[in-house]
Amino acid sequence: MTDGLPEFLLARIAEEEHAAQEAQKLDDYVSPHADIRSAEDRRDWEVLDAFARRFSFARILAECDVNRRIVEDCKDYLLHDRNGLAGELAERTLRFRALPHVEHPEYRREWLP
Amino acid sequence: MNDDFLRFLSELAREQAVARLTAEIELPDFLIARIAEDKVTALEVAAKAARLDEALGAAPPDEHPWELEICENGTVLRVGASTARVLADSYSKEQLVREVTAEWRDGYVTARLVLEFLALPYAGHPDYNPAWRPQRF
């Protein structure tokens, strides 16, 4: 059963999008302890820099956008072809996209893939 | 073996080599490669979390997923996601790609759309094929 799953996912996507948008508005902040002292510090900084660039807020917001479109399309397929292959694929897709939220209090075990 | 047969084999090998080099990357393979890169980037940070906290005075992304800021020469970086979130999301996406690849190869529209949407955030990658862009974009 996937009743409530699209709505659960849309709510999580909206939360994530809101958090990313709010965080983008924060004033720039300079960490008082960020101090590059050694080659190892520099390597650490480069690792973080790569992560920060790869997972920018723009990337997260783009992910939210495509995730919402996936959920909306899957909702349509479930509505119009619940017992066909399209509906079955849509259901599998929703179950997998919900996996990262498995610890959320509103997540239901019946949604596990 | 006569010379004609050797020439035939040589030509066949050359054609196969060219075909391999010019073969288009398939969408599922492209996605699996990008997801693997995501995971490696996150795992590198996760492995250094304790040292980063101590040496740079920077909270690792898992503690403050939306607010990590590192400063070097006045540059402030903001990270959009926690490493734990990235790893969980990557696992989910990887499983989904593997689940629907067979249907994608068979041309099912649902599978095609799902993979095309999943690939959109990577549209700036040099291996991204514009033909993968969903029709409504």
XYZ file of C-alpha atoms in Angstrom:
250
model
C 0.000 0.000 0.000
C 1.316 3.413 -0.882
C -1.593 5.494 0.402
C -0.218 8.746 1.771
C 3.273 8.152 0.351
C 3.173 10.865 -2.355
C 1.912 13.380 0.200
C 4.581 12.311 2.707
C 7.290 12.825 0.067
C 5.916 16.177 -1.078
C 5.936 17.380 2.542
C 9.585 16.333 3.024
C 10.592 17.988 -0.273
C 8.854 21.215 0.790
C 10.686 21.135 4.156
C 14.039 20.597 2.488
C 13.393 23.329 -0.061
C 12.324 25.775 2.656
C 15.393 24.996 4.778
C 17.702 25.506 1.793
C 16.019 28.780 0.829
C 16.198 30.093 4.415
C 19.843 29.083 4.799
C 20.672 30.894 1.573
C 19.416 34.127 3.142
C 21.812 33.969 6.111
C 24.333 36.738 6.361
C 27.844 35.682 5.516
C 29.603 34.440 8.577
C 33.317 34.037 9.133
C 34.249 31.170 11.435
C 36.665 32.528 14.078
C 38.491 29.205 14.224
C 38.914 28.466 10.539
C 42.654 28.713 10.211
C 44.756 26.834 7.680
C 47.982 25.950 9.494
C 49.393 22.841 7.863
C 49.400 20.800 4.685
C 46.931 18.424 6.309
C 44.650 21.354 7.186
C 44.834 22.423 3.565
C 43.951 18.937 2.329
C 41.001 18.881 4.747
C 39.895 22.245 3.489
C 40.061 21.015 -0.113
C 37.916 17.989 0.748
C 35.315 20.244 2.341
C 35.549 22.698 -0.515
C 34.803 19.900 -3.022
C 31.801 18.817 -0.949
C 30.515 22.381 -0.578
C 30.787 23.037 -4.293
C 29.157 19.745 -5.292
C 26.276 20.123 -2.845
C 25.582 23.810 -3.198
C 22.157 25.181 -2.337
C 21.506 25.515 -6.073
C 22.091 21.762 -6.445
C 19.835 20.968 -3.471
C 17.064 23.192 -4.820
C 17.403 21.547 -8.250
C 17.103 18.145 -6.570
C 13.968 19.304 -4.735
C 12.481 20.460 -8.028
C 13.095 17.184 -9.867
C 11.985 15.124 -6.871
C 8.697 17.038 -6.783
C 8.185 16.418 -10.512
C 8.939 12.715 -10.091
C 6.422 12.436 -7.253
C 3.740 14.396 -9.147
C 4.187 12.229 -12.263
C 4.149 9.029 -10.191
C 0.948 10.225 -8.510
C -0.652 10.571 -11.949
C 0.513 7.118 -13.043
C -0.844 5.601 -9.819
C -4.150 7.357 -10.355
C -4.606 6.295 -13.968
C -2.804 2.953 -14.192
C -2.572 1.576 -10.669
C -2.603 -2.055 -11.804
C -0.526 -1.614 -14.969
C 3.244 -1.542 -15.402
C 3.332 2.267 -15.304
C 1.596 2.255 -11.927
C 3.850 -0.500 -10.628
C 6.962 1.417 -11.740
C 5.594 4.586 -10.159
C 5.019 2.751 -6.883
C 8.560 1.331 -6.868
C 9.947 4.775 -7.610
C 8.072 6.379 -4.713
C 9.158 3.664 -2.295
C 12.824 4.154 -3.194
C 12.626 7.959 -3.100
C 11.176 7.719 0.424
C 14.045 5.569 1.744
C 16.202 8.512 2.901
C 13.331 9.532 5.217
C 12.956 6.131 6.850
C 13.635 7.565 10.312
C 11.003 10.274 10.019
C 8.215 9.735 12.594
C 5.550 9.796 9.881
C 7.309 7.198 7.709
C 5.368 3.922 7.555
C 7.156 0.568 7.425
C 4.687 -0.619 4.765
C 6.349 1.862 2.365
C 9.677 -0.001 2.437
C 10.642 -1.237 -1.065
C 45.566 -17.666 -42.516
C 45.761 -15.757 -45.744
C 46.346 -12.018 -46.098
C 42.705 -11.248 -46.934
C 41.505 -12.929 -43.773
C 44.099 -11.059 -41.684
C 43.019 -7.783 -43.286
C 39.412 -8.667 -42.500
C 40.286 -9.345 -38.833
C 42.303 -6.157 -38.619
C 39.463 -4.104 -40.099
C 36.944 -5.777 -37.773
C 39.092 -4.967 -34.721
C 39.450 -1.364 -35.867
C 35.697 -0.998 -36.393
C 34.989 -2.488 -32.978
C 37.512 -0.154 -31.346
C 35.946 2.867 -33.071
C 32.478 1.691 -32.061
C 33.574 1.428 -28.416
C 35.133 4.886 -28.500
C 32.161 6.558 -30.129
C 29.445 4.631 -28.272
C 27.092 6.982 -26.503
C 27.044 6.732 -22.765
C 23.720 5.279 -21.672
C 21.614 7.239 -19.232
C 21.659 4.586 -16.444
C 25.468 4.336 -16.660
C 25.786 8.116 -16.568
C 23.608 8.249 -13.435
C 25.445 5.436 -11.655
C 28.761 7.234 -12.324
C 27.500 10.608 -11.006
C 25.933 9.004 -7.926
C 29.220 7.217 -7.212
C 31.021 10.591 -7.377
C 28.483 12.051 -4.950
C 29.128 9.196 -2.539
C 32.915 9.465 -2.722
C 32.781 13.224 -2.077
C 30.555 12.703 0.970
C 32.550 9.751 2.311
C 35.774 11.769 2.133
C 34.265 14.465 4.341
C 32.652 11.923 6.685
C 36.001 10.166 7.159
C 37.597 13.431 8.209
C 34.774 14.708 10.381
C 36.537 14.514 13.745
C 39.776 16.043 12.474
C 37.947 18.796 10.620
C 36.154 19.792 13.790
C 39.383 19.979 15.744
C 41.777 21.395 13.165
C 39.595 23.845 11.285
C 37.112 24.713 13.978
C 34.498 23.697 11.457
C 31.552 21.585 12.450
C 31.314 18.571 10.146
C 28.332 18.790 7.803
C 26.392 16.132 9.714
C 26.057 18.368 12.746
C 24.961 21.506 10.956
C 23.663 20.379 7.600
C 22.607 23.783 6.384
C 25.138 26.068 7.989
C 28.662 24.809 7.569
C 30.862 27.699 6.610
C 34.574 27.553 6.044
C 36.698 30.597 5.608
C 39.958 30.854 3.732
C 41.211 34.237 2.634
C 37.781 35.688 3.286
C 35.949 33.064 1.237
C 32.847 31.713 2.901
C 31.447 28.423 1.721
C 27.983 27.187 2.463
C 27.127 23.521 2.180
C 23.653 22.526 1.095
C 23.490 19.003 2.454
C 24.799 16.801 5.225
C 27.022 13.852 4.375
C 24.489 11.472 5.944
C 21.708 12.938 3.805
C 23.834 12.678 0.657
C 24.731 9.052 1.361
C 21.118 8.059 2.099
C 19.889 9.852 -0.996
C 22.627 8.315 -3.142
C 21.740 4.813 -1.954
C 18.065 5.403 -2.747
C 18.843 6.804 -6.209
C 21.312 4.039 -7.050
C 18.818 1.331 -6.106
C 16.082 3.059 -8.083
C 18.274 3.360 -11.206
C 19.147 -0.340 -11.003
C 15.463 -1.220 -10.413
C 14.128 0.575 -13.488
C 16.998 0.119 -15.972
C 15.452 -3.001 -17.543
C 12.167 -1.156 -18.130
C 14.116 1.858 -19.435
C 15.821 -0.391 -22.006
C 12.382 -1.717 -23.005
C 11.267 1.866 -23.628
C 8.697 2.279 -20.863
C 7.803 5.936 -20.513
C 7.619 5.886 -16.692
C 11.145 4.495 -16.389
C 12.432 6.944 -18.991
C 10.916 9.918 -17.189
C 12.232 8.852 -13.776
C 15.799 8.471 -15.059
C 15.636 11.682 -17.079
C 14.472 13.628 -14.036
C 17.146 12.043 -11.828
C 19.786 13.131 -14.353
C 18.653 16.764 -14.572
C 20.722 18.049 -11.598
C 23.806 16.741 -13.436
C 22.919 18.534 -16.702
C 26.102 20.631 -16.474
C 28.328 17.555 -16.650
C 30.256 17.197 -19.951
C 28.918 13.647 -20.448
C 25.282 14.769 -20.086
C 23.390 14.188 -23.325
C 20.835 16.969 -24.088
C 18.579 14.277 -25.581
C 17.965 13.126 -22.002
C 16.261 16.376 -21.068
C 12.624 15.626 -20.240
C 10.332 16.872 -23.003
C 8.663 19.502 -20.826
C 12.015 21.240 -20.170
